[in-house]
XYZ file of C-alpha atoms in Angstrom:
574
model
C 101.394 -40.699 171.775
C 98.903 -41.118 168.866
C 98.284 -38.521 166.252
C 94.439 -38.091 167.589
C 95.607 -38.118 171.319
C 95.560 -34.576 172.427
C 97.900 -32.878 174.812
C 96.694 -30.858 177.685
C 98.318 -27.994 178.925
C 100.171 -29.510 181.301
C 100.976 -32.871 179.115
C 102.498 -30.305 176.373
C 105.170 -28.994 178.603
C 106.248 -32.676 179.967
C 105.708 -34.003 176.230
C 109.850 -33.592 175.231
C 112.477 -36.287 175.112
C 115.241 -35.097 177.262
C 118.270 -36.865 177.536
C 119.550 -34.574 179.725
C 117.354 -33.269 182.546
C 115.642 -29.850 181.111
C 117.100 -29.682 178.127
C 115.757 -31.295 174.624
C 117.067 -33.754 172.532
C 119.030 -31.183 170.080
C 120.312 -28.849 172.420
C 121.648 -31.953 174.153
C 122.883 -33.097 170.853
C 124.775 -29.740 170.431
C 125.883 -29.576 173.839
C 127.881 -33.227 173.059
C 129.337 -31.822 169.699
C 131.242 -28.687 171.335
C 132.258 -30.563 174.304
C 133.658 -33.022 171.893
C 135.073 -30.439 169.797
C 133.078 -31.182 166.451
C 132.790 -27.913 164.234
C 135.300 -26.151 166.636
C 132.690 -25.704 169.081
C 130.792 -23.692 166.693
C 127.093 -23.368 166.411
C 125.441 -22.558 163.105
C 122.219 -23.183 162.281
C 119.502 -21.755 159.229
C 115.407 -21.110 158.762
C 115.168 -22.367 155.054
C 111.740 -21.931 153.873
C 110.470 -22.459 150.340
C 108.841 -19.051 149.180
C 105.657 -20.617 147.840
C 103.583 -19.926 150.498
C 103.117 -17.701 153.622
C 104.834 -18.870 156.756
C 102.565 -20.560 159.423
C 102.640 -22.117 163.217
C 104.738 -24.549 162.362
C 107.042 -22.397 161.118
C 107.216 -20.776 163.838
C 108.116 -23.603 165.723
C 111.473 -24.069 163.649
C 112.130 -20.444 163.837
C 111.969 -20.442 167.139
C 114.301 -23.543 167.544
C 116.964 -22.228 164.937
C 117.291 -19.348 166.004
C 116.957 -20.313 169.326
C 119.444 -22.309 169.739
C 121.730 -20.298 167.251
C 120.838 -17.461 170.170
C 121.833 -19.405 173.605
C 125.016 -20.679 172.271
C 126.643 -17.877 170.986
C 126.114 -18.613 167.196
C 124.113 -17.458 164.335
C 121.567 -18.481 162.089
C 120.893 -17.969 158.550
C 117.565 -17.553 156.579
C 118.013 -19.124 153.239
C 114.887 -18.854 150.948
C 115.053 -22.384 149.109
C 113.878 -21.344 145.756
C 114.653 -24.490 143.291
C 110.777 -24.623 142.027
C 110.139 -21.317 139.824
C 106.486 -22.556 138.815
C 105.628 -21.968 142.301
C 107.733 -19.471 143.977
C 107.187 -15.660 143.857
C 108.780 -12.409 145.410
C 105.292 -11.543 147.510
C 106.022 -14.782 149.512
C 109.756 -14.016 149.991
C 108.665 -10.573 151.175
C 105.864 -11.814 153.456
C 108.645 -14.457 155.012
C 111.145 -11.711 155.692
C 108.889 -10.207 157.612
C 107.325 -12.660 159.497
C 110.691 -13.981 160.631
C 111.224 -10.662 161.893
C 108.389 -10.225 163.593
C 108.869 -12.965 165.665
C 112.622 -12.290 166.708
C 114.519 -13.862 164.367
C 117.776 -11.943 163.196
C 119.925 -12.903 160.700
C 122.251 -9.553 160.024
C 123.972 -10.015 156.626
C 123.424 -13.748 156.657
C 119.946 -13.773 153.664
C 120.578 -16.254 151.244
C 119.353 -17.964 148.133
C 119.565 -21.445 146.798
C 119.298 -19.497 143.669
C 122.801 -17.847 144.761
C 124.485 -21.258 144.367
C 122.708 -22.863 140.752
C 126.317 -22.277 139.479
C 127.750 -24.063 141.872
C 125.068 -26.858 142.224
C 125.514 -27.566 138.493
C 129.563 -27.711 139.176
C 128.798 -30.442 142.120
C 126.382 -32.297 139.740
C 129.147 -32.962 136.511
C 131.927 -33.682 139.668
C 129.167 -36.754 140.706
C 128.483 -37.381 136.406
C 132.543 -37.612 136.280
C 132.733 -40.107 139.079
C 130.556 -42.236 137.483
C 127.857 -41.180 140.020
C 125.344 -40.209 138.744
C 123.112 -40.440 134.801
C 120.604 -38.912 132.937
C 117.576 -41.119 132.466
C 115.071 -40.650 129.561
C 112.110 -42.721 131.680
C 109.314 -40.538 132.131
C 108.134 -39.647 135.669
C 105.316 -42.188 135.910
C 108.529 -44.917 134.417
C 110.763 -43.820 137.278
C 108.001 -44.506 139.599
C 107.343 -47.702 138.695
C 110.678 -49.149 138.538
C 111.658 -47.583 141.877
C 109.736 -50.475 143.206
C 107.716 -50.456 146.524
C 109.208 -51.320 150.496
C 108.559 -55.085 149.932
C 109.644 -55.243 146.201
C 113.185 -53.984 144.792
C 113.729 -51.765 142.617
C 114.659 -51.955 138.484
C 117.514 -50.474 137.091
C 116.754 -47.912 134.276
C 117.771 -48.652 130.930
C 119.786 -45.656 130.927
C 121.959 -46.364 133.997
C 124.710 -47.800 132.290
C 125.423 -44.424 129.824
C 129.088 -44.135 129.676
C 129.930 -40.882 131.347
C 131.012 -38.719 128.053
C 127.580 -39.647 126.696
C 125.825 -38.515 130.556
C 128.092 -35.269 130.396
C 126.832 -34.374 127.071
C 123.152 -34.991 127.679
C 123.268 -32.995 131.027
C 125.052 -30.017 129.175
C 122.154 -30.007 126.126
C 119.909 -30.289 129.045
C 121.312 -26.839 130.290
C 121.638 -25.545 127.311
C 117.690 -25.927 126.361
C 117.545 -28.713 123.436
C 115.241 -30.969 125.408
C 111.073 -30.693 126.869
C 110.217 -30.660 130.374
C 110.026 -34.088 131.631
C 112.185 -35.242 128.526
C 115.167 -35.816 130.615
C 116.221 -35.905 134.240
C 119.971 -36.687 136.614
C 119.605 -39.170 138.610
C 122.170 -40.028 141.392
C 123.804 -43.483 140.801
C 123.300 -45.004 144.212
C 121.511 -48.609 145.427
C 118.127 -49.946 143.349
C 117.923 -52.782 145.862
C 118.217 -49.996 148.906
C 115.062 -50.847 151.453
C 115.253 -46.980 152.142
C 113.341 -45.875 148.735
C 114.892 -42.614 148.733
C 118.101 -44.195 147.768
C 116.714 -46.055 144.790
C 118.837 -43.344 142.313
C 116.787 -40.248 143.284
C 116.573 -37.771 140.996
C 118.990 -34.499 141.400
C 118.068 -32.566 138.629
C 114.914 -31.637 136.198
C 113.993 -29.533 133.448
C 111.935 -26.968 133.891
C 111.774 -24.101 131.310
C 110.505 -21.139 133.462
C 110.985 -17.939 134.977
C 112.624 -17.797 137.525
C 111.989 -14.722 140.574
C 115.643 -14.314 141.009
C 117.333 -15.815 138.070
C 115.095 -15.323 135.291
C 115.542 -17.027 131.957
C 119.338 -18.261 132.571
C 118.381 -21.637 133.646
C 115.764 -24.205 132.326
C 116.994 -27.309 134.717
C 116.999 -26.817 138.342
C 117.910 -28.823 140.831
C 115.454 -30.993 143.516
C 115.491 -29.695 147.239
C 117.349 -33.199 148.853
C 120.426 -32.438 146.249
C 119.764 -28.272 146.950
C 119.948 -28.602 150.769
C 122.844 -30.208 151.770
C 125.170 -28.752 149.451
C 123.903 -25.386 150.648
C 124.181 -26.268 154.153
C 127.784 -27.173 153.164
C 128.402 -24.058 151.405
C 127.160 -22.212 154.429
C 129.091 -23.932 156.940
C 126.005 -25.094 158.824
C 127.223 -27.426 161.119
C 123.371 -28.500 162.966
C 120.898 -28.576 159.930
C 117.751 -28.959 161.886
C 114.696 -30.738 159.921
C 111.168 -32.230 160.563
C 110.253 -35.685 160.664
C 109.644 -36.183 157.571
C 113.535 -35.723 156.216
C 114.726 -38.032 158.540
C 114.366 -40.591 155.713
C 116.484 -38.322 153.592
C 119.298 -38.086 155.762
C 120.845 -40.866 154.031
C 120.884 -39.181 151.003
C 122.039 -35.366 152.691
C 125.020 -37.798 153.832
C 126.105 -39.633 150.910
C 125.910 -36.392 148.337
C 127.917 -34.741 150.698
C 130.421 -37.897 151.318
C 130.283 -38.473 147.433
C 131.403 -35.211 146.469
C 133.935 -35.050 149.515
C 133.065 -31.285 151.185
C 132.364 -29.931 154.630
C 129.545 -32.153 156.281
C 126.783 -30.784 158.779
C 124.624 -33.307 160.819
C 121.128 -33.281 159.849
C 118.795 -33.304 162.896
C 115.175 -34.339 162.810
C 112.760 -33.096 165.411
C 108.689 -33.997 165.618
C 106.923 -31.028 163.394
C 103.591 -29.230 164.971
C 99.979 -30.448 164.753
C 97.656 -28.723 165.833
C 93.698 -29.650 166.742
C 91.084 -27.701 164.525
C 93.916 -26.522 162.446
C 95.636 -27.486 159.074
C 99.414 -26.522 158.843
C 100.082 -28.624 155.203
C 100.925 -25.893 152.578
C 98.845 -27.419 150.235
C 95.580 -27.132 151.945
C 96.242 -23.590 153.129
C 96.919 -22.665 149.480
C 93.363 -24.148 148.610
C 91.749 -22.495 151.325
C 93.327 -19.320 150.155
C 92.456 -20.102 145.735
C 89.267 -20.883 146.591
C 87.950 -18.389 148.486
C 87.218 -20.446 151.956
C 88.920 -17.357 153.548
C 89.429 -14.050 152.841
C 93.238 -14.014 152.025
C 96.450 -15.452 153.648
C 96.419 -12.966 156.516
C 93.171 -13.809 157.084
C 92.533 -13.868 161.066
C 91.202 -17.807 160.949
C 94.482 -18.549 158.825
C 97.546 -20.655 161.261
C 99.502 -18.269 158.897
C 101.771 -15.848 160.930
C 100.805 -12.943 159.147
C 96.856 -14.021 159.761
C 97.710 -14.525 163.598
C 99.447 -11.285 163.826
C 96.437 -9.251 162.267
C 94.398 -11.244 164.731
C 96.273 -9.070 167.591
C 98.356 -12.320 168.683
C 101.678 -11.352 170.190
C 105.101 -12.686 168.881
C 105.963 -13.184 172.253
C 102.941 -15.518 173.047
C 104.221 -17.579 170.138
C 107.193 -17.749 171.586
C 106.512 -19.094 174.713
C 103.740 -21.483 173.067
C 106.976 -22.909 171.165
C 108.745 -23.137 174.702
C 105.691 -24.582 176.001
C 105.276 -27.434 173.697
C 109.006 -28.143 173.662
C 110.858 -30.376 171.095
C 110.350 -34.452 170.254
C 111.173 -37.121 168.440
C 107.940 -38.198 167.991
C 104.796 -36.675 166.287
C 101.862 -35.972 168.853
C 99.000 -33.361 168.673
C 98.382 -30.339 170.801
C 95.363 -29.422 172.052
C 94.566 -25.435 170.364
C 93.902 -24.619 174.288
C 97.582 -24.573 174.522
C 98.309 -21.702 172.115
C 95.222 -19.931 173.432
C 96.597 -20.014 177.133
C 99.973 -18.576 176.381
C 98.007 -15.647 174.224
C 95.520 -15.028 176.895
C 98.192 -15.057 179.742
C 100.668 -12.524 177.633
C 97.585 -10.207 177.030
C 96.560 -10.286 180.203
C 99.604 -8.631 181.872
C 100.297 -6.327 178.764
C 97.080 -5.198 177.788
C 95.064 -2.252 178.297
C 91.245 -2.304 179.083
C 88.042 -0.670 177.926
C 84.389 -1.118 177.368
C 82.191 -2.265 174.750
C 78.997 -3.898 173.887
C 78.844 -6.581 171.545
C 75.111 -7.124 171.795
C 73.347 -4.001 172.942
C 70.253 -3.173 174.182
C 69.476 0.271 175.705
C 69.099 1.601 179.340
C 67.537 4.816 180.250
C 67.913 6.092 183.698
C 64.669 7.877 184.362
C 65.902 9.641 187.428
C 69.242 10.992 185.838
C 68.856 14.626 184.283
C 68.457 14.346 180.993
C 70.746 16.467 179.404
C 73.790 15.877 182.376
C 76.836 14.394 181.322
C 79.456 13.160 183.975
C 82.608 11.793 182.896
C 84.918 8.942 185.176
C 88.386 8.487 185.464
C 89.123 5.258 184.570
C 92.770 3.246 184.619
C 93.691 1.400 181.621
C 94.813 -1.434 183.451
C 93.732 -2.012 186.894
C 97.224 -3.600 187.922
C 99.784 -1.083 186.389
C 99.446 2.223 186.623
C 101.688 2.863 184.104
C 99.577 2.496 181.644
C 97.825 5.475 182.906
C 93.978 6.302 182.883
C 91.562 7.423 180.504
C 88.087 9.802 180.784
C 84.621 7.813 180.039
C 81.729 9.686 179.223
C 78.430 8.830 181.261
C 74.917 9.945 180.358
C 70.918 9.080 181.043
C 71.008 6.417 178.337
C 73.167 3.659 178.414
C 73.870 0.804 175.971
C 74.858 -2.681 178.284
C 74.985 -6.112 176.950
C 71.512 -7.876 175.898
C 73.031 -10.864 178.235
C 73.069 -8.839 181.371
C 69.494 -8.943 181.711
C 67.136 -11.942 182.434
C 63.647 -11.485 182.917
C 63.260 -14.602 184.877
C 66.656 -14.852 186.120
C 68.011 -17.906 187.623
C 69.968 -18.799 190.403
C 73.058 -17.261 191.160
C 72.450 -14.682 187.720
C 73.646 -11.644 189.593
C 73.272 -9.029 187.034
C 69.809 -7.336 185.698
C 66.830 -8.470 186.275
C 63.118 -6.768 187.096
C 64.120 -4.880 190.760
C 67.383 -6.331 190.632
C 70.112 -3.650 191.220
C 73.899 -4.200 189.932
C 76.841 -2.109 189.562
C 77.515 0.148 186.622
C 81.488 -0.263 186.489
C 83.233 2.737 188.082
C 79.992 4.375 187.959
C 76.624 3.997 189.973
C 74.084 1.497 191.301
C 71.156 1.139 189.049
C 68.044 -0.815 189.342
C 65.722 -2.330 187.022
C 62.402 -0.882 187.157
C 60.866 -2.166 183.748
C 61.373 -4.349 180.347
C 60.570 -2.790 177.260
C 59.509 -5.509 174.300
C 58.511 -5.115 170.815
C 55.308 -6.351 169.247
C 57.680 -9.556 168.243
C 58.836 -10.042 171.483
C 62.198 -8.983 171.506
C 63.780 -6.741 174.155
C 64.220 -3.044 173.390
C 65.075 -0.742 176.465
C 65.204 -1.296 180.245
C 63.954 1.019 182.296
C 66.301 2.100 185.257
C 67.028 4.129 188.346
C 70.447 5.120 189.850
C 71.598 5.419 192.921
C 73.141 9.265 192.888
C 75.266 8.324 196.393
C 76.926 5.260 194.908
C 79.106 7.429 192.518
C 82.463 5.928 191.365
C 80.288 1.940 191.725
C 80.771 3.262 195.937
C 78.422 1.763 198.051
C 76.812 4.686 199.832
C 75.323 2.521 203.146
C 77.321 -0.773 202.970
C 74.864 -2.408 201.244
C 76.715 -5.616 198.723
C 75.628 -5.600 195.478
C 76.804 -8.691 194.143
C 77.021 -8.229 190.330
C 79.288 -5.212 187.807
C 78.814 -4.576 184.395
C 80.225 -2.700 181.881
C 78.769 0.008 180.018
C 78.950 2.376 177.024
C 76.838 6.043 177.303
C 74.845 5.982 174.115
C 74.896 9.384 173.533
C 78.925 8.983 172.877
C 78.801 5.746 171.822
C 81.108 5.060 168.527
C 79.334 2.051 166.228
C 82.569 -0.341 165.071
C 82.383 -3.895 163.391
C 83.436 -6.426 165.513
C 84.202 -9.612 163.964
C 83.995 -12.553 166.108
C 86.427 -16.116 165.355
C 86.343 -19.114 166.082
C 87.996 -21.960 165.047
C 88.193 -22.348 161.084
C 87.449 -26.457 161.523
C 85.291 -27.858 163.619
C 86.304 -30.990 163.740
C 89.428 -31.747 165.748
C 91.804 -33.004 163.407
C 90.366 -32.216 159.981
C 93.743 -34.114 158.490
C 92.098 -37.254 159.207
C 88.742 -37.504 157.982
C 86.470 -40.209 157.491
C 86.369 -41.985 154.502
C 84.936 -39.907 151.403
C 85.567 -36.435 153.097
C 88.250 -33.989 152.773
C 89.671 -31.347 155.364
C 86.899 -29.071 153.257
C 84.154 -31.038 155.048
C 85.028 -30.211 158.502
C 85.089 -26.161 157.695
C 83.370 -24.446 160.553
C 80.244 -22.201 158.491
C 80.256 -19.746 162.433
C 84.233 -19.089 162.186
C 83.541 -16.084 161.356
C 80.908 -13.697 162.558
C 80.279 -9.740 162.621
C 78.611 -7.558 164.973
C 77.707 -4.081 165.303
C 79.442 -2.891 168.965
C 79.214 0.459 171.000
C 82.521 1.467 171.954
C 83.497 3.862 174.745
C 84.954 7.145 172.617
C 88.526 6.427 173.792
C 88.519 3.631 171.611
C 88.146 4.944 168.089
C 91.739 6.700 168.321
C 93.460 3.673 168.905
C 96.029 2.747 166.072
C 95.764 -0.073 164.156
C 97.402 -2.678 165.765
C 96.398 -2.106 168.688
C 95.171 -4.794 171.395
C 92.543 -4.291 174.437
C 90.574 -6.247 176.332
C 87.206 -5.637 176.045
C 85.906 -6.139 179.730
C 84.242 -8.897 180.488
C 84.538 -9.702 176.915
C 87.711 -11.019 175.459
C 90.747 -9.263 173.631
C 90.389 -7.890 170.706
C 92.781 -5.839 167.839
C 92.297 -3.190 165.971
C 92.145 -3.978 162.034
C 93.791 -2.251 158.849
C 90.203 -2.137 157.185
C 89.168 0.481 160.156
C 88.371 4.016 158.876
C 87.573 7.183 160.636
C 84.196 6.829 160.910
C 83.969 2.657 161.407
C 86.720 1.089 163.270
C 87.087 -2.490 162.494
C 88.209 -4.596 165.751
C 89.392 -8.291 165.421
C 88.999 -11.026 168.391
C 92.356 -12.374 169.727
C 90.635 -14.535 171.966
C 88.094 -14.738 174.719
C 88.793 -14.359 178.263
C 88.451 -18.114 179.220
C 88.303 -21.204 176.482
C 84.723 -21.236 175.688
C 85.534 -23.305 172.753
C 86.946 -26.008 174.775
C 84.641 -25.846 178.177
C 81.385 -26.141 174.431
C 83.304 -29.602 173.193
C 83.603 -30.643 177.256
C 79.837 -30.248 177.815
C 78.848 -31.564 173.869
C 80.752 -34.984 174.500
């Protein structure tokens, strides 16, 4: 499948290569290596992130499949934080990574580790390759190495320095721990193939100087080693026996297998599956960095963020994640899923676990001229009409109302069966009311209906057996709590914003409508809700209650909208 194809709902769940019928590529791999006795029918797997960013979807995907699989075949799984880079890396991102791992099920008892625990150890491994002549420190600059490496139709040159006897290699590697030489001065390079038509074995480089902090190590160490020498030695160390990667390794597994085989320790297999992309969405590091420097959003749990801290203040449910991951399955090739996907296995989640309320986005005002003015009645009303465990709530209802500005047309048209002049529709769990009279502003704008009720159709009951075709929801203006209401969509519009046209960036497809606020009347149950929590607005969407809520303006977050509206726009646009 191309990159720009995208996957419907259904086409995501057939999209995995399965060997074996209804099981993926990897799990089929494992299932092989314990028949066959390979790592003593052990499974032991790890989540290795780099703590230089927050975690996002696609992260989730591999946390999901370690841990996974670590899960269904008796195993574990460790989270190792892969801190070689200190310029980069800070404590706030390890933090934020702990507990997004968490959040989404992933459990790794005593099993947190460091690269940072093994620099000792990593600098043993890289004198062993220096002492079997495999390995050199070069004095060519980055840009040098770069241009002798050579391209995929011309080989590569051998560096000057290659040839250092290895007394002379030793002692320049030591003085390079030691602090005598400038970043960039010096680097160790593995001793491997110039010639090699896979460029990452064209003497890659193991080791550089880098004199800074370091979150975990601080000042002890001024060379630290690259991730492709860090990785497999640490899976080694570990006892990893499936090191599960993205695509983009699989290049690299040559050189995960011949440090390992060079320095003769325990070997894992590396595994490459197809990473996520995602339409409308970004998932590169890099970018979401930018987005987050430059202040295109409002932080890295920003609701419009892939991040998984920014979909769980959205309201979005670890589970749903989970069974988006399940959805999508696992490949060996790279193909991109249609948003619609994740939205589906959010809305279908909330749906069943969800309680409901009312509230008006977009209000306008209803007075019910025949209703005393200063009664109140208040309705019992379920939380969820399908489980009565959630239980019920009590709604205040008055003489003036607040309904959406929507549910009124003054020239309606066909098959509009809500408000209209003498139309009658059903307050929800309340009474029949009919429109009597629009109320506009010297502008032209609408400012109050005027109503009548039906005092026999209490609890929406049809008094004579008359139908009344249309419900809507309501909020009694007299108890009626004001909250912000911010209202996403998505951050890009275009649909893959990683492949722009020529003299554009990613920056140039930024939706300027992701985000917009409202002013909503919410029914009074609704301002005691924690923070946190989710509820379907009725007729509306689901929505989440937001940390920047106070007691006097509660701050509520869209999840997403009852049906794809996004998708059903691009359908009728194209």
């Amino acid at each position: 499948m191309s990159e720009n194809k995208t996957e419907t709902v259904a086409a995501a769940a057939e999209s995995n290569d399965n060997p074996k019928a209804g099981v993926d590529f990897i799990r089929a791999r494992i299932m092989d290596d314990n028949a066959s006795g390979r790592f003593g029918g052990q499974v032991h797997t790890r989540f290795p992130p780099e703590p230089n960013g927050y975690l996002h979807l696609g992260h989730a995907k591999s946390i999901c499949l370690n841990f996974g699989v670590a899960r269904e075949f008796g195993g574990m799984c460790n989270l190792r934080f892969d801190d070689t880079n200190p310029v980069k890396e800070d404590t706030e991102y390890v933090d934020s990574i702990r507990e997004d791992v968490k959040w989404l099920g992933g459990e790794w008892g005593d099993r947190e580790f460091y690269a940072s625990n093994y620099f000792d150890k990593l600098y043993e491994y890289a004198e062993q390759l220096i002492l079997k002549g495999k390995a050199y420190v070069d004095d060519l600059s980055a840009d040098e190495i770069r241009e002798y490496r050579g391209t995929l139709t011309r080989p590569g040159k051998e560096s000057p320095c290659r040839d250092r006897s290895v007394e002379e290699n030793l002692d320049l590697f030591r003085r390079m721990r030691a602090g005598e030489f400038a970043d960039g001065e010096h680097v160790l390079r593995a001793k491997i193939d110039m010639a090699s038509p896979n460029l990452v074995m064209r003497d890659p480089t193991l080791y550089r100087i880098r004199h800074a902090e370091h979150h975990r190590t601080g000042n002890k160490w001024c060379i630290y080693p690259m991730y492709d020498f860090t990785h497999c030695l640490s899976d080694s160390l570990e006892g990893i026996t499936h090191s599960i990667c993205t695509l983009e390794f699989e290049n690299n597994r040559e050189l995960y297998d011949w440090v390992l085989d060079a320095l003769e320790v325990y070997h894992p297999q590396q595994i490459e599956f197809a990473r996520l992309n995602l339409t409308h969405t970004v998932l590169s590091k890099r970018k979401l960095i930018q987005l987050v420097k430059e202040g295109y959003v409002k932080g890295w749990d920003d609701p419009r963020m892939p991040t998984l801290s920014g979909l769980r203040r959205r309201g979005v449910p670890p589970e749903a994640l989970r069974e988006f991951c399940s959805r999508i399955g696992i490949a060996r090739s790279d193909s991109m899923v249609d948003y619609a996907v994740l939205e589906f296995c959010i809305r279908e989640y909330l749906n069943a676990h969800t309680p409901r309320a009312m509230a008006v986005l977009d209000p306008v005002k209803v007075v019910i001229e025949n209703y005393p003015e200063d009664q109140v009645e208040e309705f019992e009303m379920p939380w969820h009409p399908e489980d009565a465990a959630y239980g019920s709530r009590t709604v205040p209802f008055s003489r003036e109302l607040w309904i959406e500005r929507d549910d009124f047309r003054q020239e309606p048209p066909k098959k509009y069966h809500r408000l209209a002049p003498g139309a009658e529709v059903r307050l929800r769990y309340a009474y029949f009311i009919t429109c009597r009279e629009a109320v506009y502003d010297d502008a032209g704008n609408l400012v109050e209906l005027r109503c009548t009720y039906d005092p026999a159709s209490r609890g929406g009951q049809s008094p004579d057996g008359r139908k009344v075709k249309g419900t809507i929801h309501w909020v009694s203006a007299r108890h009626a709590v004001p909250a912000t209401v911010r209202l996403y969509e998505h951050l890009f519009s275009a649909e893959n914003p990683n492949a722009m046209p020529e003299g554009q960036t990613f920056l140039d497809a930024i939706n300027p409508d992701s985000l917009r606020e409202v002013t909503a009347m919410l029914e009074p149950a609704l301002a005691s809700q924690e923070v946190g929590a989710k509820v379907q607005f009725e007729r509306v969407g689901y929505f989440c209650k937001d940390k920047d809520s106070t007691g006097e303006r509660p701050v509520f977050n869209r999840t997403v909208g009852l049906r794809d509206s996004w998708a059903r726009q691009e359908k009728k646009n194209a």
